[in-house]
Amino acid sequence: MKKNIVLYKTIPADQLKRLQQHFNVTIFDSVNQSNHADFRRALVNAEGIIGASTPITADDLAIATKLKAASTISVGVDQFDVSAMTARGIPLMHTPSVLTETTADTIFTLVLCSARRIIEMAEMVKAGQWTKSIGENHYGWNVSGKTIGILGMGRIGYAVAKRAHAGFGMSVLYYNTYDHPEAESQLNARRCDLDTLLAQSDFVCVVLPLLPSTEKLIGKKELQKMKPSAFLINGSRGKIVDEAALIDALETGVIRGAGLDVFEVEPLPIDSKLLTLPNVVALPHIGSATHETRYAMVECAVDNLIAALNGCLTHNCANPEVSKK
């Protein structure tokens, strides 16, 4: 007999067909206020769930008494009550490997766009304001040869460091809970404490998971330790940066600018001060948003759920301690 699962995101037809070959699938294109009650009713009989962008709370898990596995179409797992899932022995799978290079591309795009004022200058041209050779008030700043400080030397952090070192001759500093020998031997990266990284970096790139220990890791004190000429780049999770403190730092010249793909509240509210600041590049959380990568993420998430519910999951588990229960 096929197991019951709940799919709560639109996915390509061929990947939906794969799920339907293995499971009885209850489908929600997304979860919103109008169908949330139906979604919760579906959880009652679900042995597996797969989707993205919808919080799965302890209350949701409490009614999902038959749940045996969850698969998220993302690398981040902050939408889930991971502690509650682990306590129940429910594996939570994610897609950490397939989006590494695409996300690193996005982060380094933010570095370049912020320093060279690419978005600002492109909008000037499109608005018909390029009427003579540009002057000093439109100049940007070099990226090559500068120092990049990377908070988090995991897969994506290392991919960003490779681009910085090999492509732009940048010095690489990193802040991490453990040494990364390959980054040090191949990229001449140097591990240091947070204060040193902030003080010495021309670009501070946040590439950390959102955890209780990283929430608002970058606040007023940390921003004040950065160079006035430095840029803050955030391509991980918005809540790692104290947004109010960042806005103040950008308005008062504590730092030169910021490139942001993530925010405390998403979508970014239309009245956010960040949208009024010329020294901010703001993107709509597009880190992994290419056709190839988003397809690969769905395929990986489907693989993960099939493996977990068949009892043969070997990797991509965000809470691997459940295997010890």
mmCIF file of C-alpha atoms in Angstrom:
data_model
loop_
_atom_site.group_PDB
_atom_site.id
_atom_site.type_symbol
_atom_site.label_atom_id
_atom_site.label_comp_id
_atom_site.label_asym_id
_atom_site.label_seq_id
_atom_site.Cartn_x
_atom_site.Cartn_y
_atom_site.Cartn_z
ATOM 1 C CA MET A 1 0.000 0.000 0.000
ATOM 2 C CA LYS A 2 1.314 3.441 -0.937
ATOM 3 C CA LYS A 3 2.199 5.861 1.855
ATOM 4 C CA ASN A 4 0.371 9.197 2.108
ATOM 5 C CA ILE A 5 2.361 12.381 1.601
ATOM 6 C CA VAL A 6 1.569 16.071 1.365
ATOM 7 C CA LEU A 7 3.201 18.233 -1.307
ATOM 8 C CA TYR A 8 2.921 21.942 -0.576
ATOM 9 C CA LYS A 9 4.745 23.596 -3.459
ATOM 10 C CA THR A 10 4.328 23.564 -7.231
ATOM 11 C CA ILE A 11 7.013 21.354 -8.786
ATOM 12 C CA PRO A 12 7.824 20.232 -12.350
ATOM 13 C CA ALA A 13 5.428 17.666 -13.791
ATOM 14 C CA ASP A 14 8.027 14.937 -14.147
ATOM 15 C CA GLN A 15 9.014 15.221 -10.477
ATOM 16 C CA LEU A 16 5.354 15.184 -9.406
ATOM 17 C CA LYS A 17 4.922 12.011 -11.469
ATOM 18 C CA ARG A 18 7.838 10.424 -9.589
ATOM 19 C CA LEU A 19 6.153 11.193 -6.263
ATOM 20 C CA GLN A 20 2.843 9.804 -7.491
ATOM 21 C CA GLN A 21 4.514 6.579 -8.596
ATOM 22 C CA HIS A 22 5.664 6.008 -5.018
ATOM 23 C CA PHE A 23 3.006 7.693 -2.868
ATOM 24 C CA ASN A 24 -0.570 8.913 -2.551
ATOM 25 C CA VAL A 25 0.005 12.642 -2.951
ATOM 26 C CA THR A 26 -2.219 15.402 -1.564
ATOM 27 C CA ILE A 27 -1.243 18.533 -3.468
ATOM 28 C CA PHE A 28 -1.191 22.169 -2.379
ATOM 29 C CA ASP A 29 0.408 24.593 -4.844
ATOM 30 C CA SER A 30 1.229 26.697 -1.798
ATOM 31 C CA VAL A 31 -0.138 27.205 1.709
ATOM 32 C CA ASN A 32 -1.953 30.431 2.497
ATOM 33 C CA GLN A 33 -4.679 31.748 4.776
ATOM 34 C CA SER A 34 -7.459 30.382 2.558
ATOM 35 C CA ASN A 35 -6.247 26.775 2.563
ATOM 36 C CA HIS A 36 -4.274 26.510 5.789
ATOM 37 C CA ALA A 37 -7.049 24.581 7.557
ATOM 38 C CA ASP A 38 -7.175 22.073 4.673
ATOM 39 C CA PHE A 39 -3.402 21.742 4.821
ATOM 40 C CA ARG A 40 -3.526 20.937 8.533
ATOM 41 C CA ARG A 41 -6.260 18.359 7.946
ATOM 42 C CA ALA A 42 -4.049 16.709 5.348
ATOM 43 C CA LEU A 43 -1.189 16.534 7.835
ATOM 44 C CA VAL A 44 -3.222 14.221 10.072
ATOM 45 C CA ASN A 45 -2.708 11.241 7.728
ATOM 46 C CA ALA A 46 0.615 12.285 6.205
ATOM 47 C CA GLU A 47 3.589 9.969 6.529
ATOM 48 C CA GLY A 48 5.754 12.359 4.546
ATOM 49 C CA ILE A 49 5.749 16.029 3.585
ATOM 50 C CA ILE A 50 7.668 17.907 0.909
ATOM 51 C CA GLY A 51 7.689 21.602 0.008
ATOM 52 C CA ALA A 52 9.204 24.951 0.848
ATOM 53 C CA SER A 53 8.545 28.401 2.328
ATOM 54 C CA THR A 54 5.782 27.277 4.719
ATOM 55 C CA PRO A 55 6.511 27.157 8.457
ATOM 56 C CA ILE A 56 6.062 23.711 9.981
ATOM 57 C CA THR A 57 5.482 24.384 13.657
ATOM 58 C CA ALA A 58 5.332 22.255 16.775
ATOM 59 C CA ASP A 59 1.518 22.537 16.577
ATOM 60 C CA ASP A 60 1.576 21.207 13.013
ATOM 61 C CA LEU A 61 3.789 18.323 14.077
ATOM 62 C CA ALA A 62 1.511 17.537 17.022
ATOM 63 C CA ILE A 63 -1.393 16.728 14.698
ATOM 64 C CA ALA A 64 0.836 14.917 12.191
ATOM 65 C CA THR A 65 1.003 11.818 14.367
ATOM 66 C CA LYS A 66 1.845 9.492 11.452
ATOM 67 C CA LEU A 67 4.667 11.634 10.074
ATOM 68 C CA LYS A 68 7.856 9.679 9.367
ATOM 69 C CA ALA A 69 9.890 12.080 7.195
ATOM 70 C CA ALA A 70 9.986 15.652 5.889
ATOM 71 C CA SER A 71 11.829 16.972 2.849
ATOM 72 C CA THR A 72 12.374 20.680 2.234
ATOM 73 C CA ILE A 73 13.209 22.111 -1.185
ATOM 74 C CA SER A 74 15.866 24.361 0.308
ATOM 75 C CA VAL A 75 19.153 24.253 2.117
ATOM 76 C CA GLY A 76 17.829 26.309 5.046
ATOM 77 C CA VAL A 77 15.681 24.561 7.636
ATOM 78 C CA ASP A 78 14.652 27.536 9.779
ATOM 79 C CA GLN A 79 11.010 27.138 8.666
ATOM 80 C CA PHE A 80 10.832 23.931 10.721
ATOM 81 C CA ASP A 81 10.712 23.224 14.431
ATOM 82 C CA VAL A 82 13.779 21.011 14.127
ATOM 83 C CA SER A 83 13.934 20.284 17.862
ATOM 84 C CA ALA A 84 10.390 18.932 17.863
ATOM 85 C CA MET A 85 11.118 16.821 14.805
ATOM 86 C CA THR A 86 14.281 15.412 16.323
ATOM 87 C CA ALA A 87 12.469 14.616 19.567
ATOM 88 C CA ARG A 88 9.952 12.625 17.496
ATOM 89 C CA GLY A 89 12.695 10.890 15.528
ATOM 90 C CA ILE A 90 11.529 12.437 12.255
ATOM 91 C CA PRO A 91 14.346 13.011 9.754
ATOM 92 C CA LEU A 92 14.350 16.397 8.030
ATOM 93 C CA MET A 93 16.065 16.345 4.648
ATOM 94 C CA HIS A 94 17.342 19.368 2.753
ATOM 95 C CA THR A 95 19.278 20.167 -0.455
ATOM 96 C CA PRO A 96 22.699 21.471 0.638
ATOM 97 C CA SER A 97 24.874 20.507 -2.322
ATOM 98 C CA VAL A 98 22.967 21.400 -5.485
ATOM 99 C CA LEU A 99 22.741 25.166 -4.959
ATOM 100 C CA THR A 100 26.302 25.912 -3.843
ATOM 101 C CA GLU A 101 27.725 27.389 -7.036
ATOM 102 C CA THR A 102 24.588 29.309 -8.006
ATOM 103 C CA THR A 103 24.313 30.936 -4.584
ATOM 104 C CA ALA A 104 28.014 31.804 -4.600
ATOM 105 C CA ASP A 105 27.499 33.458 -7.992
ATOM 106 C CA THR A 106 24.714 35.581 -6.497
ATOM 107 C CA ILE A 107 26.789 36.593 -3.487
ATOM 108 C CA PHE A 108 29.704 37.653 -5.627
ATOM 109 C CA THR A 109 27.314 39.506 -7.922
ATOM 110 C CA LEU A 110 26.290 41.524 -4.860
ATOM 111 C CA VAL A 111 29.953 42.271 -4.157
ATOM 112 C CA LEU A 112 30.483 43.589 -7.675
ATOM 113 C CA CYS A 113 27.173 45.443 -7.945
ATOM 114 C CA SER A 114 27.678 47.139 -4.588
ATOM 115 C CA ALA A 115 31.260 48.237 -5.190
ATOM 116 C CA ARG A 116 30.838 49.314 -8.809
ATOM 117 C CA ARG A 117 27.347 50.795 -8.242
ATOM 118 C CA ILE A 118 26.065 48.680 -11.147
ATOM 119 C CA ILE A 119 22.328 48.847 -10.390
ATOM 120 C CA GLU A 120 22.423 52.551 -9.633
ATOM 121 C CA MET A 121 24.327 53.351 -12.858
ATOM 122 C CA ALA A 122 22.133 51.086 -15.001
ATOM 123 C CA GLU A 123 19.005 52.821 -13.709
ATOM 124 C CA MET A 124 20.579 56.196 -14.462
ATOM 125 C CA VAL A 125 21.109 55.159 -18.089
ATOM 126 C CA LYS A 126 17.591 53.733 -18.441
ATOM 127 C CA ALA A 127 16.152 56.949 -17.002
ATOM 128 C CA GLY A 128 17.859 58.973 -19.755
ATOM 129 C CA GLN A 129 20.196 60.706 -17.295
ATOM 130 C CA TRP A 130 23.453 59.735 -19.008
ATOM 131 C CA THR A 131 23.983 62.935 -20.980
ATOM 132 C CA LYS A 132 27.764 63.329 -20.637
ATOM 133 C CA SER A 133 30.834 61.458 -19.492
ATOM 134 C CA ILE A 134 30.435 60.408 -15.882
ATOM 135 C CA GLY A 135 32.317 62.275 -13.205
ATOM 136 C CA GLU A 136 33.761 61.425 -9.821
ATOM 137 C CA ASN A 137 30.346 61.505 -8.155
ATOM 138 C CA HIS A 138 29.440 58.381 -10.159
ATOM 139 C CA TYR A 139 32.646 56.411 -9.609
ATOM 140 C CA GLY A 140 32.634 53.086 -7.819
ATOM 141 C CA TRP A 141 35.444 51.234 -6.034
ATOM 142 C CA ASN A 142 37.784 48.408 -6.972
ATOM 143 C CA VAL A 143 37.125 44.801 -5.994
ATOM 144 C CA SER A 144 40.352 43.239 -7.252
ATOM 145 C CA GLY A 145 43.103 43.045 -4.660
ATOM 146 C CA LYS A 146 40.832 43.902 -1.729
ATOM 147 C CA THR A 147 40.160 41.809 1.389
ATOM 148 C CA ILE A 148 37.017 39.723 1.679
ATOM 149 C CA GLY A 149 35.854 38.453 5.061
ATOM 150 C CA ILE A 150 33.555 35.448 4.950
ATOM 151 C CA LEU A 151 31.349 34.558 7.917
ATOM 152 C CA GLY A 152 30.854 30.819 7.522
ATOM 153 C CA MET A 153 33.289 28.631 5.584
ATOM 154 C CA GLY A 154 30.946 25.864 4.505
ATOM 155 C CA ARG A 155 30.221 24.830 0.924
ATOM 156 C CA ILE A 156 28.961 28.246 -0.167
ATOM 157 C CA GLY A 157 31.555 30.174 1.807
ATOM 158 C CA TYR A 158 34.325 28.162 0.172
ATOM 159 C CA ALA A 159 32.807 28.716 -3.288
ATOM 160 C CA VAL A 160 32.719 32.481 -2.641
ATOM 161 C CA ALA A 161 36.324 32.365 -1.424
ATOM 162 C CA LYS A 162 37.399 30.581 -4.633
ATOM 163 C CA ARG A 163 35.864 33.308 -6.755
ATOM 164 C CA ALA A 164 37.475 36.028 -4.660
ATOM 165 C CA HIS A 165 40.947 34.489 -4.586
ATOM 166 C CA ALA A 166 41.254 32.982 -8.070
ATOM 167 C CA GLY A 167 39.183 35.501 -10.003
ATOM 168 C CA PHE A 168 39.964 38.766 -8.255
ATOM 169 C CA GLY A 169 43.225 38.242 -6.365
ATOM 170 C CA MET A 170 41.550 39.059 -3.054
ATOM 171 C CA SER A 171 42.888 38.234 0.390
ATOM 172 C CA VAL A 172 40.490 35.898 2.196
ATOM 173 C CA LEU A 173 39.674 35.996 5.898
ATOM 174 C CA TYR A 174 37.099 33.695 7.414
ATOM 175 C CA TYR A 175 35.223 33.303 10.682
ATOM 176 C CA ASN A 176 34.124 29.757 11.406
ATOM 177 C CA THR A 177 33.692 27.289 14.242
ATOM 178 C CA TYR A 178 36.457 25.081 12.830
ATOM 179 C CA ASP A 179 39.490 25.316 10.556
ATOM 180 C CA HIS A 180 39.088 24.776 6.824
ATOM 181 C CA PRO A 181 42.450 23.295 5.737
ATOM 182 C CA GLU A 182 41.563 23.285 2.031
ATOM 183 C CA ALA A 183 40.662 26.984 2.058
ATOM 184 C CA GLU A 184 43.910 27.747 3.852
ATOM 185 C CA SER A 185 46.146 25.638 1.579
ATOM 186 C CA GLN A 186 44.414 26.315 -1.753
ATOM 187 C CA LEU A 187 43.177 29.874 -1.292
ATOM 188 C CA ASN A 188 45.616 31.213 1.308
ATOM 189 C CA ALA A 189 42.595 31.939 3.523
ATOM 190 C CA ARG A 190 43.173 32.858 7.148
ATOM 191 C CA ARG A 191 40.812 31.983 9.973
ATOM 192 C CA CYS A 192 40.371 34.778 12.515
ATOM 193 C CA ASP A 193 38.018 36.000 15.192
ATOM 194 C CA LEU A 194 34.995 38.088 14.294
ATOM 195 C CA ASP A 195 36.439 41.404 15.474
ATOM 196 C CA THR A 196 39.570 40.959 13.366
ATOM 197 C CA LEU A 197 37.551 40.040 10.295
ATOM 198 C CA LEU A 198 35.276 43.043 10.682
ATOM 199 C CA ALA A 199 38.169 45.451 11.167
ATOM 200 C CA GLN A 200 40.268 44.242 8.242
ATOM 201 C CA SER A 201 37.739 43.350 5.527
ATOM 202 C CA ASP A 202 36.659 45.536 2.642
ATOM 203 C CA PHE A 203 33.724 43.217 2.027
ATOM 204 C CA VAL A 204 32.066 41.320 4.879
ATOM 205 C CA CYS A 205 30.031 38.439 3.441
ATOM 206 C CA VAL A 206 27.501 36.640 5.636
ATOM 207 C CA VAL A 207 27.169 32.978 4.612
ATOM 208 C CA LEU A 208 25.900 31.412 7.848
ATOM 209 C CA PRO A 209 22.836 29.345 8.752
ATOM 210 C CA LEU A 210 20.230 30.990 10.962
ATOM 211 C CA LEU A 211 20.603 29.527 14.452
ATOM 212 C CA PRO A 212 19.961 30.934 17.936
ATOM 213 C CA SER A 213 23.699 31.642 18.099
ATOM 214 C CA THR A 214 23.757 33.550 14.777
ATOM 215 C CA GLU A 215 20.526 35.566 15.032
ATOM 216 C CA LYS A 216 21.472 39.272 14.970
ATOM 217 C CA LEU A 217 25.132 38.309 15.061
ATOM 218 C CA ILE A 218 25.808 41.502 13.113
ATOM 219 C CA GLY A 219 24.416 44.419 15.097
ATOM 220 C CA LYS A 220 25.345 47.998 15.928
ATOM 221 C CA LYS A 221 28.611 47.120 17.699
ATOM 222 C CA GLU A 222 29.761 44.837 14.916
ATOM 223 C CA LEU A 223 28.935 47.352 12.181
ATOM 224 C CA GLN A 224 30.904 50.026 14.016
ATOM 225 C CA LYS A 225 33.958 47.748 13.952
ATOM 226 C CA MET A 226 33.903 47.647 10.138
ATOM 227 C CA LYS A 227 35.852 50.042 7.952
ATOM 228 C CA PRO A 228 33.892 53.150 6.898
ATOM 229 C CA SER A 229 34.793 52.127 3.340
ATOM 230 C CA ALA A 230 33.496 48.560 3.738
ATOM 231 C CA PHE A 231 30.438 46.820 2.309
ATOM 232 C CA LEU A 232 28.209 44.304 4.086
ATOM 233 C CA ILE A 233 26.984 41.472 1.865
ATOM 234 C CA ASN A 234 24.244 39.131 3.127
ATOM 235 C CA GLY A 235 23.276 36.099 1.074
ATOM 236 C CA SER A 236 22.217 33.710 3.842
ATOM 237 C CA ARG A 237 19.393 34.755 6.190
ATOM 238 C CA GLY A 238 18.097 38.243 6.936
ATOM 239 C CA LYS A 239 17.754 37.749 10.674
ATOM 240 C CA ILE A 240 21.494 37.265 11.089
ATOM 241 C CA VAL A 241 21.808 41.035 10.625
ATOM 242 C CA ASP A 242 20.047 43.570 12.839
ATOM 243 C CA GLU A 243 18.258 45.420 10.061
ATOM 244 C CA ALA A 244 17.535 48.564 12.071
ATOM 245 C CA ALA A 245 21.193 48.824 13.042
ATOM 246 C CA LEU A 246 22.225 48.284 9.422
ATOM 247 C CA ILE A 247 19.916 51.033 8.173
ATOM 248 C CA ASP A 248 21.374 53.430 10.730
ATOM 249 C CA ALA A 249 24.923 52.473 9.742
ATOM 250 C CA LEU A 250 24.155 53.049 6.065
ATOM 251 C CA GLU A 251 22.430 56.391 6.686
ATOM 252 C CA THR A 252 25.198 57.738 8.918
ATOM 253 C CA GLY A 253 28.214 56.519 6.960
ATOM 254 C CA VAL A 254 29.389 53.920 9.455
ATOM 255 C CA ILE A 255 29.859 51.647 6.421
ATOM 256 C CA ARG A 256 29.882 52.485 2.727
ATOM 257 C CA GLY A 257 27.137 50.207 1.462
ATOM 258 C CA ALA A 258 25.342 46.882 1.501
ATOM 259 C CA GLY A 259 24.344 44.158 -0.936
ATOM 260 C CA LEU A 260 21.383 42.152 0.334
ATOM 261 C CA ASP A 261 19.547 39.130 -1.023
ATOM 262 C CA VAL A 262 17.769 38.361 2.257
ATOM 263 C CA PHE A 263 15.840 40.379 4.842
ATOM 264 C CA GLU A 264 14.266 40.083 8.276
ATOM 265 C CA VAL A 265 10.807 40.109 6.683
ATOM 266 C CA GLU A 266 10.279 38.714 3.197
ATOM 267 C CA PRO A 267 9.029 39.958 0.825
ATOM 268 C CA LEU A 268 10.677 43.216 1.890
ATOM 269 C CA PRO A 269 7.941 45.683 2.946
ATOM 270 C CA ILE A 270 7.471 48.466 0.429
ATOM 271 C CA ASP A 271 7.977 51.062 3.177
ATOM 272 C CA SER A 272 11.369 49.693 4.239
ATOM 273 C CA LYS A 273 14.011 52.403 4.526
ATOM 274 C CA LEU A 274 16.411 50.085 2.726
ATOM 275 C CA LEU A 275 14.533 50.858 -0.492
ATOM 276 C CA THR A 276 15.275 54.575 -0.146
ATOM 277 C CA LEU A 277 19.038 54.271 0.284
ATOM 278 C CA PRO A 278 21.225 54.673 -2.827
ATOM 279 C CA ASN A 279 24.048 52.674 -1.210
ATOM 280 C CA VAL A 280 21.943 49.500 -0.981
ATOM 281 C CA VAL A 281 21.583 46.785 -3.607
ATOM 282 C CA ALA A 282 18.450 44.789 -2.727
ATOM 283 C CA LEU A 283 17.507 41.525 -4.456
ATOM 284 C CA PRO A 284 14.358 39.388 -3.941
ATOM 285 C CA HIS A 285 16.060 36.330 -2.385
ATOM 286 C CA ILE A 286 17.347 34.973 -5.709
ATOM 287 C CA GLY A 287 20.404 33.122 -4.380
ATOM 288 C CA SER A 288 19.474 29.805 -5.982
ATOM 289 C CA ALA A 289 16.989 31.149 -8.519
ATOM 290 C CA THR A 290 18.144 29.728 -11.826
ATOM 291 C CA HIS A 291 16.132 27.271 -13.883
ATOM 292 C CA GLU A 292 18.818 24.612 -13.573
ATOM 293 C CA THR A 293 19.366 24.926 -9.845
ATOM 294 C CA ARG A 294 15.719 25.132 -8.812
ATOM 295 C CA TYR A 295 15.002 21.988 -10.837
ATOM 296 C CA ALA A 296 17.970 20.225 -9.239
ATOM 297 C CA MET A 297 16.712 21.222 -5.789
ATOM 298 C CA VAL A 298 13.277 19.689 -6.443
ATOM 299 C CA GLU A 299 14.846 16.533 -7.844
ATOM 300 C CA CYS A 300 17.108 16.240 -4.808
ATOM 301 C CA ALA A 301 14.198 16.804 -2.400
ATOM 302 C CA VAL A 302 12.125 14.127 -4.152
ATOM 303 C CA ASP A 303 15.071 11.724 -4.011
ATOM 304 C CA ASN A 304 15.447 12.496 -0.300
ATOM 305 C CA LEU A 305 11.798 11.771 0.539
ATOM 306 C CA ILE A 306 11.681 8.555 -1.458
ATOM 307 C CA ALA A 307 14.856 7.347 0.245
ATOM 308 C CA ALA A 308 13.681 8.308 3.735
ATOM 309 C CA LEU A 309 10.270 6.668 3.461
ATOM 310 C CA ASN A 310 11.865 3.549 1.998
ATOM 311 C CA GLY A 311 14.295 3.391 4.913
ATOM 312 C CA CYS A 312 17.440 3.968 2.870
ATOM 313 C CA LEU A 313 18.355 7.625 3.541
ATOM 314 C CA THR A 314 22.147 8.019 3.613
ATOM 315 C CA HIS A 315 22.774 11.770 3.282
ATOM 316 C CA ASN A 316 21.209 15.262 3.193
ATOM 317 C CA CYS A 317 19.672 14.868 6.665
ATOM 318 C CA ALA A 318 19.622 18.160 8.595
ATOM 319 C CA ASN A 319 19.119 16.362 11.923
ATOM 320 C CA PRO A 320 21.264 13.230 11.540
ATOM 321 C CA GLU A 321 21.015 12.543 15.255
ATOM 322 C CA VAL A 322 17.592 10.962 14.626
ATOM 323 C CA SER A 323 19.367 7.924 13.210
ATOM 324 C CA LYS A 324 20.731 7.270 16.709
ATOM 325 C CA LYS A 325 17.298 7.149 18.302
#
